[in-house]
Structures are given as structure tokens and as C-alpha cells.
Coordinates of C-alpha atoms in Angstrom, one line a residue:
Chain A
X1 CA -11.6 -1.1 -3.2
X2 CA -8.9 -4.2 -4.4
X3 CA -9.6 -2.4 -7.8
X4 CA -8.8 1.5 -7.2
X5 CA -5.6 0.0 -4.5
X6 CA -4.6 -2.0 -8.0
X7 CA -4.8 0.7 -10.7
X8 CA -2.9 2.8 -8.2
X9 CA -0.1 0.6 -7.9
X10 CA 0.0 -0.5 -11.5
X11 CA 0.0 3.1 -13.0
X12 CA 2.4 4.3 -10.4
X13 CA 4.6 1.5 -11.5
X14 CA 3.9 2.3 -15.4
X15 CA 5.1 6.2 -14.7
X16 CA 8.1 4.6 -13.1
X17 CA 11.3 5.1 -15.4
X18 CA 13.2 2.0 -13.6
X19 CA 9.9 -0.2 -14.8
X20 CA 10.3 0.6 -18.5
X21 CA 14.0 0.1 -18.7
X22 CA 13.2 -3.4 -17.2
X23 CA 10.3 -3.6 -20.0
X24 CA 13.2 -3.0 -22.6
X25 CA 15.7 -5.4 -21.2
X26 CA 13.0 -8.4 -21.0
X27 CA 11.4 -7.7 -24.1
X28 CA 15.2 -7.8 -26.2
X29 CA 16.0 -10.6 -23.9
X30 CA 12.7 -12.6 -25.2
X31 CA 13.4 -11.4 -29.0
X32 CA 16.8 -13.0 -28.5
X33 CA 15.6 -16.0 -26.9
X34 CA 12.8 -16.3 -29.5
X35 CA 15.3 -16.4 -32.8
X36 CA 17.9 -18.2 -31.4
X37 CA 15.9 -20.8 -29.9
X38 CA 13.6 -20.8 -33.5
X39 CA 17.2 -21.4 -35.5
X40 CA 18.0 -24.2 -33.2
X41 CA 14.9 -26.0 -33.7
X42 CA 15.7 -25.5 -37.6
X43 CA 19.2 -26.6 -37.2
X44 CA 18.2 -29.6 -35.3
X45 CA 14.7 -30.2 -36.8
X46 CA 16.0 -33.2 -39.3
X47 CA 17.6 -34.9 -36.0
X48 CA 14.6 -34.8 -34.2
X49 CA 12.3 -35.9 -37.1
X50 CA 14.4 -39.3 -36.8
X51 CA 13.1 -40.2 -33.4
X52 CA 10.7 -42.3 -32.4
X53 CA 8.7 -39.7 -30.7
X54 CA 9.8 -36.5 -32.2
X55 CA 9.4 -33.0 -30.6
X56 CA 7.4 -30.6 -32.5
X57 CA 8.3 -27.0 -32.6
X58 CA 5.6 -25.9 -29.9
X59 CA 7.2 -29.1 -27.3
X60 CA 10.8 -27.5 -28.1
X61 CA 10.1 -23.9 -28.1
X62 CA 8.0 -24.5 -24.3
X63 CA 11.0 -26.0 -23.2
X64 CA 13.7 -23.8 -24.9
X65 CA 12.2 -20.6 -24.7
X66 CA 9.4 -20.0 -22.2
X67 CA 10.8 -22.4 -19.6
X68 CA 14.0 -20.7 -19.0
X69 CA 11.8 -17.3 -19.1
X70 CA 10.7 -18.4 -15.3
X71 CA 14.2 -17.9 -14.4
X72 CA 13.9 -14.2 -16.0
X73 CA 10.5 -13.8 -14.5
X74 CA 12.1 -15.0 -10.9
X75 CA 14.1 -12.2 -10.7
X76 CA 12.0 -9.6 -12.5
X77 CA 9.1 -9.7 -10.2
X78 CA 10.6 -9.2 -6.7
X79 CA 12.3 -5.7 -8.4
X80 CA 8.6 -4.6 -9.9
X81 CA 7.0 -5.6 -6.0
X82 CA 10.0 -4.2 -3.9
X83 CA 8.7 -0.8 -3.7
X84 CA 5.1 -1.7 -3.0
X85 CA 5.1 -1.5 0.9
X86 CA 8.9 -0.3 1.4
X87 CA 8.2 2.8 -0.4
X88 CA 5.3 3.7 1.6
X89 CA 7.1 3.2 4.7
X90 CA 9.7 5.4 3.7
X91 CA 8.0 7.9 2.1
X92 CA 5.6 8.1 5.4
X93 CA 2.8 7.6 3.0
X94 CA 1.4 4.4 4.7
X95 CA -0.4 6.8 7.3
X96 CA -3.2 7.3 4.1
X97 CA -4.0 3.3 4.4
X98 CA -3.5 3.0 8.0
X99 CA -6.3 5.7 8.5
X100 CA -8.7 4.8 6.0
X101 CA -11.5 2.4 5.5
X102 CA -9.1 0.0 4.0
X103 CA -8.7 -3.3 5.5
X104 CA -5.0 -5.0 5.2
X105 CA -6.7 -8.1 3.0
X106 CA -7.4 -5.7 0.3
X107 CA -4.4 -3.6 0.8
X108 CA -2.5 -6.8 -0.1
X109 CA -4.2 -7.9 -2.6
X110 CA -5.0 -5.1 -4.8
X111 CA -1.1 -4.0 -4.2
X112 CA -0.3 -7.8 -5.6
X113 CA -2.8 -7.4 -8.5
X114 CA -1.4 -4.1 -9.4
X115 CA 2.6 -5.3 -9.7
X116 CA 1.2 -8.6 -11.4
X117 CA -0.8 -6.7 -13.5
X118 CA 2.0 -4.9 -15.4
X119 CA 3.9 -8.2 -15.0
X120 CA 1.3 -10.0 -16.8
X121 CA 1.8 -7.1 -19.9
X122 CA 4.8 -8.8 -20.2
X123 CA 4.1 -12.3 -19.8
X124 CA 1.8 -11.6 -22.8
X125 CA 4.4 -10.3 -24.5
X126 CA 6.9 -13.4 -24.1
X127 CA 3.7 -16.0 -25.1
X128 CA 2.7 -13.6 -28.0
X129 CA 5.5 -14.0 -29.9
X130 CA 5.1 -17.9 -30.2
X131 CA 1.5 -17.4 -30.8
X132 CA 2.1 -15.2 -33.7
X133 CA 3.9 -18.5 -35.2
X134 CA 0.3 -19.5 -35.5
X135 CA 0.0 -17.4 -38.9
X136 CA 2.5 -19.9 -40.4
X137 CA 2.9 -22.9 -38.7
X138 CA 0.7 -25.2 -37.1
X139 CA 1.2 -25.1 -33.3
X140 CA -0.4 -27.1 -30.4
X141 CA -2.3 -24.7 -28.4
X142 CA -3.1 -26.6 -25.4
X143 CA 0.6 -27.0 -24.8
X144 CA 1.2 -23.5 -25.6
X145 CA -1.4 -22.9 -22.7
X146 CA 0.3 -25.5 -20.4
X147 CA 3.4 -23.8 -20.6
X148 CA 1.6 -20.1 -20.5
X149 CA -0.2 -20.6 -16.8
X150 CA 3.0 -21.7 -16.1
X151 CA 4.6 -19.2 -16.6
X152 CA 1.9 -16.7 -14.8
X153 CA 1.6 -19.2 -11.7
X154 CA 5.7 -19.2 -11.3
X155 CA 5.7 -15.2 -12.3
X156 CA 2.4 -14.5 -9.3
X157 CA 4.7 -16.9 -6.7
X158 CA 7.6 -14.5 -7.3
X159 CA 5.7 -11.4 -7.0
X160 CA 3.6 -12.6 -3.5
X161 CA 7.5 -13.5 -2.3
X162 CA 8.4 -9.7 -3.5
X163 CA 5.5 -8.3 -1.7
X164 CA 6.5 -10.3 1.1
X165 CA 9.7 -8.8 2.1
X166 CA 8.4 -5.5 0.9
X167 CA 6.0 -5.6 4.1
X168 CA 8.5 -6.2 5.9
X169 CA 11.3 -3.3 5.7
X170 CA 12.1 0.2 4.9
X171 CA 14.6 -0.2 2.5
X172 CA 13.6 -1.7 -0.7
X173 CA 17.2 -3.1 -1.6
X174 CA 17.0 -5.0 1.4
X175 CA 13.1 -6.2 0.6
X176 CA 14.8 -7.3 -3.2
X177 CA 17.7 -9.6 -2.2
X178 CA 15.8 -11.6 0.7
X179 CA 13.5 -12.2 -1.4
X180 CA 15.9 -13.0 -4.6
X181 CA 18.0 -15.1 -1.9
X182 CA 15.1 -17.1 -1.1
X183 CA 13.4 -17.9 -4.7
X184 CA 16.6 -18.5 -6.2
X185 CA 17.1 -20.8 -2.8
X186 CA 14.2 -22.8 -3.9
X187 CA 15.2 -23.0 -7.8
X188 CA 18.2 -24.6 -6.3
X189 CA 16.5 -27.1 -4.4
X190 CA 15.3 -28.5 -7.4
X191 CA 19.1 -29.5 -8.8
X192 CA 20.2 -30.5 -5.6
X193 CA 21.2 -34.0 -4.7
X194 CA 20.1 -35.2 -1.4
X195 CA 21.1 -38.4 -0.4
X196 CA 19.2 -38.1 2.7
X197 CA 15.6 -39.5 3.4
X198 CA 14.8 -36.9 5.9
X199 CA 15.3 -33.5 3.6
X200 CA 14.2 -35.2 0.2
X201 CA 11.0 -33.2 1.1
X202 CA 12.8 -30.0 0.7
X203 CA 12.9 -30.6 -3.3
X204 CA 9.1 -30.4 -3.2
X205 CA 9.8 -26.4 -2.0
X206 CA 11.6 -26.2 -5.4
X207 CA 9.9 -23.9 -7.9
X208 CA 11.8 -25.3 -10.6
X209 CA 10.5 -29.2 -10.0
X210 CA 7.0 -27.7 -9.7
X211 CA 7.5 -26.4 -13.7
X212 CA 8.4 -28.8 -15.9
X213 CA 4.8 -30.5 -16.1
X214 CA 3.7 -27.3 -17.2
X215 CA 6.0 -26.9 -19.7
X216 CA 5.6 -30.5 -21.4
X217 CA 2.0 -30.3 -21.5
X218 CA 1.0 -32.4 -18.7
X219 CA -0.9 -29.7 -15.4
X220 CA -0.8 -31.8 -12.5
X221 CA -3.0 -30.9 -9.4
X222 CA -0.5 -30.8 -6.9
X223 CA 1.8 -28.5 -8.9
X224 CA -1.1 -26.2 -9.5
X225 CA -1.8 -26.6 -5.7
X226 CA 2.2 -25.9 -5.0
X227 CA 2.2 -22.6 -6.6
X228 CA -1.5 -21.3 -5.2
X229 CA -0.5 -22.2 -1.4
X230 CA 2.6 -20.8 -2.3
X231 CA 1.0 -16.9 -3.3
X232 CA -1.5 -17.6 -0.8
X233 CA 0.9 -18.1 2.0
X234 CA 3.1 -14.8 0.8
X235 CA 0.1 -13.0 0.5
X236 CA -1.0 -14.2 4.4
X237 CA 2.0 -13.3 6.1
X238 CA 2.0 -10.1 4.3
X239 CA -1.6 -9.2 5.7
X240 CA -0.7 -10.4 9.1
X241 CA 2.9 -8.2 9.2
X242 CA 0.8 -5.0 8.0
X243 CA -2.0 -6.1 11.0
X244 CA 1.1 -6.0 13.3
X245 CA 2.4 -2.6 12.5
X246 CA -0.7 -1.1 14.1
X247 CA 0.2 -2.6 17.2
X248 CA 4.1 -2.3 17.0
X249 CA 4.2 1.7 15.6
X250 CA 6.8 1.1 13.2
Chain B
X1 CA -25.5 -3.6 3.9
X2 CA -24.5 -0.1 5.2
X3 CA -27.6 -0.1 6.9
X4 CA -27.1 -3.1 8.9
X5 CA -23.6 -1.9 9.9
X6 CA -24.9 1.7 10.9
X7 CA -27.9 -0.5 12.9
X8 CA -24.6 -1.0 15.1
X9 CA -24.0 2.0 16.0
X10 CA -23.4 3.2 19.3
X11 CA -26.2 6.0 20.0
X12 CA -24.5 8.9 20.9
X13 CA -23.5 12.5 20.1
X14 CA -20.4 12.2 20.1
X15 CA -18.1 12.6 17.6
X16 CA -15.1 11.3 19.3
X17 CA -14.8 8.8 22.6
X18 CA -11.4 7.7 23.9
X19 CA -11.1 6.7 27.1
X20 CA -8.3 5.3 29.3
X21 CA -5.7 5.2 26.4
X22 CA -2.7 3.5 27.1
X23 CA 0.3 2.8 24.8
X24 CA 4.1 1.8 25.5
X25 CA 6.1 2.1 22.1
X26 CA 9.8 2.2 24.0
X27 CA 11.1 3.1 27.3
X28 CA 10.8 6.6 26.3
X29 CA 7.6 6.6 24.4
X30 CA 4.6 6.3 26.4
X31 CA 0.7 7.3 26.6
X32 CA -1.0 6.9 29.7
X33 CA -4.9 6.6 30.8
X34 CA -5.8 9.5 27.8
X35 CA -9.5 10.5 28.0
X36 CA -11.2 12.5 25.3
X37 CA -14.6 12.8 24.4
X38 CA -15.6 15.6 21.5
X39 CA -18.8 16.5 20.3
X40 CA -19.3 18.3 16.3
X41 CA -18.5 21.8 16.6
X42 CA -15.7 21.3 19.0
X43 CA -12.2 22.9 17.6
X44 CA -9.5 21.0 20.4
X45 CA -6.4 22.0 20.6
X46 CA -3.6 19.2 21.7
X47 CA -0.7 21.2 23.6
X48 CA 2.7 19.7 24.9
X49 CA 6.2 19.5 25.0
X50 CA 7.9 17.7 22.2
X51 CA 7.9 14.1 22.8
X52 CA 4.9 14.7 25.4
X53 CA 2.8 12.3 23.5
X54 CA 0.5 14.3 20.9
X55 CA 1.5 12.7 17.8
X56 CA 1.0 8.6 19.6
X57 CA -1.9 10.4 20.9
X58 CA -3.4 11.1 17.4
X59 CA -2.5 7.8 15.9
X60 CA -4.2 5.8 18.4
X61 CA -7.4 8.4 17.8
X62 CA -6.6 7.5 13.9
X63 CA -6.6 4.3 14.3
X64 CA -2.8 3.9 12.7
X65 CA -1.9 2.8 16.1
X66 CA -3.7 0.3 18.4
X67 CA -4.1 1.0 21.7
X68 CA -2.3 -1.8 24.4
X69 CA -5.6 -0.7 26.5
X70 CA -8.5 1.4 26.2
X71 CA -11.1 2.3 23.8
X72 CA -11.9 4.6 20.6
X73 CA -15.2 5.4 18.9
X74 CA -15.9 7.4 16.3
X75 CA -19.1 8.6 15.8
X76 CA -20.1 6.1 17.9
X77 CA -18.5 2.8 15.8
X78 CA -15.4 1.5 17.8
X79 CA -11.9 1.2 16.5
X80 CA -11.3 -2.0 17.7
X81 CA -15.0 -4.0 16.8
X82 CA -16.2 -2.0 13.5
X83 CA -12.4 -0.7 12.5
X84 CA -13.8 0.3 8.7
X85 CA -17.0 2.0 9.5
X86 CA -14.8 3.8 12.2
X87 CA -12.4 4.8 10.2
X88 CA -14.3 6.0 7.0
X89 CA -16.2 9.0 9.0
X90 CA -12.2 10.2 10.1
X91 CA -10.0 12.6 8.5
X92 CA -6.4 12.5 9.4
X93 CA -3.5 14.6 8.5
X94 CA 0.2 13.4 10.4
X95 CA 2.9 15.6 10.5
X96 CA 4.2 14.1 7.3
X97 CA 1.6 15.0 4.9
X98 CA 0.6 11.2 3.2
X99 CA 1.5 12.3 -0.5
X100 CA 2.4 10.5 -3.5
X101 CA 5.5 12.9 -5.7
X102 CA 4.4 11.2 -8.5
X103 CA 0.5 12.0 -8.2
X104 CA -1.6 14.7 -9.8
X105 CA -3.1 17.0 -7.4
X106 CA -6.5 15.9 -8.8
X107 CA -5.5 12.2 -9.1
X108 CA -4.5 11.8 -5.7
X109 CA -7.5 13.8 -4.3
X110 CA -9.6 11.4 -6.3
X111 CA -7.8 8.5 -5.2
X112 CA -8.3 9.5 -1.7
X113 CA -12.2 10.0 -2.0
X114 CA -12.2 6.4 -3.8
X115 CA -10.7 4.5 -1.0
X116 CA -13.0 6.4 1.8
X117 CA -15.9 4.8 -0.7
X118 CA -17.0 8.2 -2.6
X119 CA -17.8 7.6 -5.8
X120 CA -19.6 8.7 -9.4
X121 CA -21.0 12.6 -9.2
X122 CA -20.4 12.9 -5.2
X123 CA -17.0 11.8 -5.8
X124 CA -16.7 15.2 -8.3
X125 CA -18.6 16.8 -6.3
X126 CA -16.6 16.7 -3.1
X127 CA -13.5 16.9 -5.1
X128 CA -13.9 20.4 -6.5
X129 CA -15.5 21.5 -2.7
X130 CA -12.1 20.9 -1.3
X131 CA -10.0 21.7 -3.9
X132 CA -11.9 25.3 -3.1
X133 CA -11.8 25.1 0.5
X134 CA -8.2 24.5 0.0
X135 CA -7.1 26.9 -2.6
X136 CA -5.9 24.4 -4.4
X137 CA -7.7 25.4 -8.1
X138 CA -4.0 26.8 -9.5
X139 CA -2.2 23.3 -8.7
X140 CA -5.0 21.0 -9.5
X141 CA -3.1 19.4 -12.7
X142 CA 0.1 19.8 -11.3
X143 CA 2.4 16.8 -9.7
X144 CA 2.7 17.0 -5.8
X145 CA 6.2 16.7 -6.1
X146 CA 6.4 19.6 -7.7
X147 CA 4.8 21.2 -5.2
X148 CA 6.1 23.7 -2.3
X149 CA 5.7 22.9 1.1
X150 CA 2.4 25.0 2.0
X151 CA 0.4 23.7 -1.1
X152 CA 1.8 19.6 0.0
X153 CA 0.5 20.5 3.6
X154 CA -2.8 22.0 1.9
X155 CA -3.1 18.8 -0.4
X156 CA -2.8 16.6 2.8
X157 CA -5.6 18.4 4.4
X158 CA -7.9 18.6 1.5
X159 CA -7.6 14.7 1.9
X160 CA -8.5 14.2 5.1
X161 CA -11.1 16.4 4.3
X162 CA -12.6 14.8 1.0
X163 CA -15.3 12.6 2.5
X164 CA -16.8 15.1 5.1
X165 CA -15.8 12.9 8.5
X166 CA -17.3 13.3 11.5
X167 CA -13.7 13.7 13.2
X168 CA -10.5 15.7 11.4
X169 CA -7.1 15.2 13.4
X170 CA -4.5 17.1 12.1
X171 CA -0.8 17.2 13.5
X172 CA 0.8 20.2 13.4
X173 CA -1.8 21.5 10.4
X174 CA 0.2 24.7 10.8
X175 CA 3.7 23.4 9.3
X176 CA 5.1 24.9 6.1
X177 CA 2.4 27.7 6.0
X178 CA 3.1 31.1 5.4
X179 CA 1.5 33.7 7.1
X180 CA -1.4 34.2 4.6
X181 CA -1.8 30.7 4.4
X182 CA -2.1 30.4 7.9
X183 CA -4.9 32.8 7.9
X184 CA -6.5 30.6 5.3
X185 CA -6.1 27.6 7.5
X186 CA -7.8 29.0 10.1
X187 CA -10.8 29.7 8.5
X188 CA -10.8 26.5 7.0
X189 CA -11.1 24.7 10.3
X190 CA -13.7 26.9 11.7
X191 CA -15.9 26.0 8.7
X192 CA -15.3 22.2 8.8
X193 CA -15.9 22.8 12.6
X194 CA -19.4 23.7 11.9
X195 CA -20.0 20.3 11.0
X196 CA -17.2 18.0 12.5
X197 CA -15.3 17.8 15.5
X198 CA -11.3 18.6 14.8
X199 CA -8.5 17.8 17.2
X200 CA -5.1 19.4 16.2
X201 CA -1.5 19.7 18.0
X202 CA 0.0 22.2 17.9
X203 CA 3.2 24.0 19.5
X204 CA 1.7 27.2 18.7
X205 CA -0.2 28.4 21.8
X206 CA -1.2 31.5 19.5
X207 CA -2.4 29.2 17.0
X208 CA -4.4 27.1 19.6
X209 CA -5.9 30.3 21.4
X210 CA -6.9 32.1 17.4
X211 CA -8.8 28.4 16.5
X212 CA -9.7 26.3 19.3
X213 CA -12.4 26.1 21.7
X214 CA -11.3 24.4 23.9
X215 CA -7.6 23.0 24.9
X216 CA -5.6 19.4 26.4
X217 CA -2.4 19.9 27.7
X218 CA -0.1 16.7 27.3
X219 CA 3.1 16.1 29.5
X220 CA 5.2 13.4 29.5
X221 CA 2.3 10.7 27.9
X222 CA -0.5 12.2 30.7
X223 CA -3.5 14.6 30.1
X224 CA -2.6 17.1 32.7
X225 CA -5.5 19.6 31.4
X226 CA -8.4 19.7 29.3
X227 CA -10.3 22.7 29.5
X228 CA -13.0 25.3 27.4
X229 CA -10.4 28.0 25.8
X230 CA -11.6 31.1 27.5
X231 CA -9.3 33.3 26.2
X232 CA -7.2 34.1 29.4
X233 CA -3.6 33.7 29.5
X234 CA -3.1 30.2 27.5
X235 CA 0.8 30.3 28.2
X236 CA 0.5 30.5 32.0
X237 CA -2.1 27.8 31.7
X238 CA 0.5 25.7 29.7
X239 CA 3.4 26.7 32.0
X240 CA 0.8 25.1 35.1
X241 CA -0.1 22.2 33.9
X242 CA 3.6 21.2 32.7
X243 CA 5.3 22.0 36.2

């Protein structure tokens, strides 16, 4: 059932125009990031070679390319899971789900599978291009896969958070900038200064603290376990709103 | 594990057991103490004013809508304890046909049969039986938002017909056809009520008298009459019940 309710939503989203011009944006936006961030490492490659523990090019592109691609990633998947629920609401559709032998779990899930699906064509897209490096240049895969689930466990956060909101109103604008305003909240988090004891918890919320292990080669446990609470909490509430609009009508 | 589910059953012929049905959406929108029980072969027709209650009515039957007290069963599993076993031997069609623009007739039709857990040959099967049943054949590879309002109506019927349920609610089935297709309709229903039992509002008493055999009057969220459709004057029945 998680699979039909996920090929649904993923080749809904592939017929979708909006979803292709988005495809184009991020993949020129990775080609751009990709050869400027490969002429800088050329530029600066003598510099670097000079220090005592010099960066190779798979440490500098993880950090110069595909780490600042979870920015682009943060705001790209709440747009491709906004329409998930809100659309269905709108469009009265939701009444098919509702009536069927479909439980809210799977709903959810194969609706998140489906957006993170196409999401993950692109991810693949962004890593590709440093793997391709691997025809010329020696590169160090592990880190290269460090920085890759990364990537997927920041880009499957985004999309539960998109999903999220998308359960929880009609209008899909509205579903998009609570929950931009909220993961951009928590990237924020991680550059604030708090002087204060009492909220210096708050910088553990921070996506952004959470990636930079992944992306210097070193997965830490309670990163991973950030990021998987994280989807599974979005993913929760999500069930538990749809559960509720049986009983509320709306 | 179908089997061990089905060895839950509640034993009974009916198709359809509601009883005491209460729900409080607003201070407007109420449903109060609704009984129903329907057996296969029963065609019931759901009269009332607009705003009387028939459409809350069907979604708590449909299980889009939970009851604040009272009980559904269908085909003797209950809404509340066995939700997907319930839910998979009903058809619904609301008002609002459940259609995605961007769907192929045959896509969608196949996606509906999918999720109610047909699959393989039966799946085909049942697919081409209702795109027949539903004169669908000259739209099959068309998309439903190209569609025009009787075909969409006919495409939201031949979904909540797909999987052969025990129980077919349609609201207001009759909405968008043309007089033909009407006819059509019609037919339709008295062949799936061969096998099933179908409730369906309507505020056509002409349409309720032609199809149903029996008839429930709804006024202001109360079941003021349920009664065998005996062919005598349905509009001074309707008129009765409603003073």
C-alpha cells in the first residue's frame, strides 16, 4: 500500500511543471557550485598543500559544495511536500483516502516516500557530479559518503517538516512558509550566541550544528539520532493531525 | 491473515448497521440518534432539506467522519474496532467526485482498485467491468481534467464501484448527468443492487421513487421516516415527515 500511495505521489509530482522548473534551477545551481568551488580548490590548492594537515579535494569540495547544498535542499523540499495533503484538502480529493482501506501510518508515509523519492533524484544528481571526479582524480569515498547521507538525512528532515504543515492547512502557500519559517528558524539556531545557560539547549534543535560531522567525515550517533527523531516526530504529528480530521470534519 | 480478520466478523446479513448516530460539527450542523440497518439488494434513498444532515450522514456511514456516539458496521466489521476491513467492502462517492485533473481515466481507476487491495488479473479484470458499467470505454486514456462533468461524476462512481463492496453510498449520484445519463445511472444502481446494498441522497424525489426501494426522510439532523417505497405519493410523504 506505502508503495502504490508513493508512486502516486512521486509521478504526480514528476508531471508537475512547477517540479521540473525547480529541477532546472537546482541542477544549474549545483553546475555553478561544482566549477566554482573546483577553481577555488585549484586556486588555493598550493596554499593548502603548505599546511600541516592539508585538505584534499574530496575534504574541500564536502565542505564547499555539498554542505552549503543543505541550505538549497532546506528550502527545496518544503515546496516539493507542500501540496501533498493541502492539495487534497482543497481539491476535495482526501474523501478517496478517508474512505478506503488506507490507514493514516501509510498515508504518511508513502506520501513522504513519494516527495523524497524525486528529491533523492536530485540529491543523486548534486553527489554525482563529485563522483564522476573519480575518473580522474583519486577521491576518498568514505567521506564522499559522510557528506552524501548527510545530505539525504538533512534533505528527509525538510521534507517530514514540509509534510507537516501540509497536514495541517488548505492553502499550500501557507503549509510552505511555516514550515520554511521554522527550518530556517533552526539553521539559525546554530549561529546564534546564547550567553545563557538555560536556552544553550536550543542550539542542539539547530540543523545546521547537527551537519558539519557529516560533512568532515566523522557520523556521530547522536547526529544521526537528531535527524531520525526529527522525521520521525514530523511524520507522528502528521499521522495524528490526519487521525484528527475524522473526528473534527474539516 | 485475511482469514483470521474475517474470523472476526460479526455474523450477520447485514450489509450495513448504524445505530444511534450522533455528531455535532457546529451549532448549526448536527446528526442526531440516526439508525439504519440495510440488507444486499436494498436500493435507500436518503431524502431532506438542504442542510438536513444527509451528506454528515453519509460520511459517518463512510467512515470519513467519526461518530461522537454510536456505532457502524459494515458487513458486519465495525468502523470503529476493524476500521480497514470495514472500509475495504465500501464504496463511496461524496458530492465532490474524489478525482485527480492530472490522472488518466485508467490510471486513476487502477489506482483506486490498488489501494482497496485488488491486484494482478482481478485488478484488470474489475477494471474493464466498470469501465463498461460505466460507459467509460471512449475516455479511458483520456485525463479527468479534461473531462466534462457527467463523465467526472461517472469516473467517481466507477471508483467506488471497482472492488465490488458490500455497501455503495453515493451523494447526490445524480449531479452533472444529463438526461440519458441519468437513465444510464439508474440501471447501473439496480445492477450493483443485485449484489450490494446502496444508500444515495438525493433531492430528487423522482429520482428516489424511479431507483429506490425503500426511502429515509432526514430533517434538521433526525430520521423522521424510514419506510419501503411503495410507490404512493413520495412528495406528500416528504411534505409529512418534514412538518
Amino acid at each position: 500500500m506505502i508503495t502504490t500511495i508513493a508512486h502516486l505521489e512521486s509521478r504526480r509530482l514528476l508531471r508537475n511543471m512547477q517540479t521540473w522548473v525547480m529541477v532546472a534551477i537546482m541542477a544549474a545551481l549545483f553546475g555553478y557550485l561544482f566549477l566554482k568551488q573546483l577553481e577555488s580548490f585549484l586556486v588555493v590548492q598550493e596554499t593548502l598543500a603548505a599546511q600541516d594537515h592539508p585538505i584534499g579535494l574530496s575534504g574541500f569540495m564536502s565542505v564547499r559544495y555539498l554542505e552549503p547544498l543543505c541550505l538549497a535542499f532546506t528550502l527545496v523540499a518544503p515546496l516539493f511536500a507542500m501540496r501533498s495533503f493541502s492539495e487534497e484538502y482543497r481539491q476535495q480529493t482526501f474523501a478517496l483516502w478517508q474512505s478506503s482501506p488506507v490507514s493514516a501510518s501509510a498515508l504518511v508515509t508513502g506520501k513522504f516516500l513519494g516527495v523524497f523519492t524525486v528529491l533523492a533524484m536530485l540529491i543523486a544528481l548534486a553527489c554525482g557530479m563529485l563522483f564522476i571526479m573519480k575518473f580522474y582524480v583519486a577521491i576518498d569515498i568514505p567521506l564522499m559518503l559522510s557528506a552524501a547521507l548527510g545530505l539525504i538525512l538533512c534533505t528527509a528532515t525538510c521534507t517530514a517538516c514540509g509534510i507537516y504543515f501540509s497536514t495541517l492547512t488548505h492553502n499550500s502557500l501557507i503549509a510552505i512558509v511555516a514550515s520554511l519559517a521554522l527550518l530556517l528558524f533552526s539553521w539559525l539556531l546554530g549561529s546564534a550566541n546564547f550567553a545563557s545557560l538555560p536556552v544553550q539547549f536550543l542550539k542542539d534543535l539547530s540543523i545546521a550544528n547537527h551537519l558539519h560531522g557529516f560533512f568532515q567525515g566523522y557520523i556521530q550517533t547522536k547526529d544521526i539520532a537528531f535527524f531520525v527523531l526529527s522525521i520521525a516526530l514530523f511524520l507522528g504529528l502528521s499521522i495524528i493531525k490526519i487521525d484528527a480530521l475524522r473526528h473534527t470534519g474539516q | 491473515m485475511a482469514a483470521v480478520l474475517d474470523n472476526n466478523k460479526e455474523s450477520t446479513n447485514f450489509a450495513l448497521q448504524a445505530a444511534s448516530l450522533n455528531k455535532r460539527l457546529s451549532a448549526n450542523a448536527a446528526v442526531s440518534n440516526i439508525s439504519l440497518n440495510l440488507q444486499r439488494g436494498e436500493v435507500l434513498g436518503l431524502l431532506g432539506l438542504n442542510g438536513a444532515g444527509k451528506t454528515t450522514t453519509l460520511r459517518m456511514l463512510s467512515g470519513v467522519l467519526v461518530p461522537d456516539s454510536g456505532t457502524v458496521s459494515i458487513d458486519g466489521f465495525s468502523l470503529s474496532d476493524q476500521p480497514l476491513q470495514a472500509r475495504s467492502r465500501l464504496g463511496y462517492l461524496p458530492d465532490q467526485p474524489p478525482l485527480y485533473d492530472d490522472l488518466r481515466v485508467n490510471e486513476y481507476l487502477i489506482l483506486a482498485g490498488k489501494i482497496r487491495g485488488l491486484r494482478g488479473k482481478q485488478l484488470q479484470e474489475r477494471q474493464s467491468t466498470v469501465i463498461e458499467q460505466c460507459m467509460l470505454g471512449p475516455v479511458v486514456g483520456k485525463h479527468i481534467g479534461a473531462l466534462s462533468k457527467g463523465y467526472k461524476q461517472r469516473v467517481g462512481l466507477a471508483q467506488a464501484l471497482i472492488h465490488e463492496p458490500a455497501l455503495l453510498l453515493l451523494d447526490e449520484p445524480s449531479n452533472g448527468l444529463d438526461p440519458q445519463q441519468l437513465e444510464g445511472m439508474r440501471t447501473l444502481i439496480s445492477d450493483v443492487a443485485v449484489t450490494s446494498a446502496v444508500i444515495l441522497s438525493t433531492h430528487l424525489l423522482s429520482e428516489a421513487q424511479a431507483i429506490c426501494n425503500r426511502v429515509a426522510i432526514i430533517h434538521e439532523g433526525h430520521l423522521v421516516t424510514d419506510q419501503a417505497s411503495t410507490g404512493e405519493d413520495l412528495e406528500r410523504i416528504f411534505q409529512g415527515a418534514i412538518q
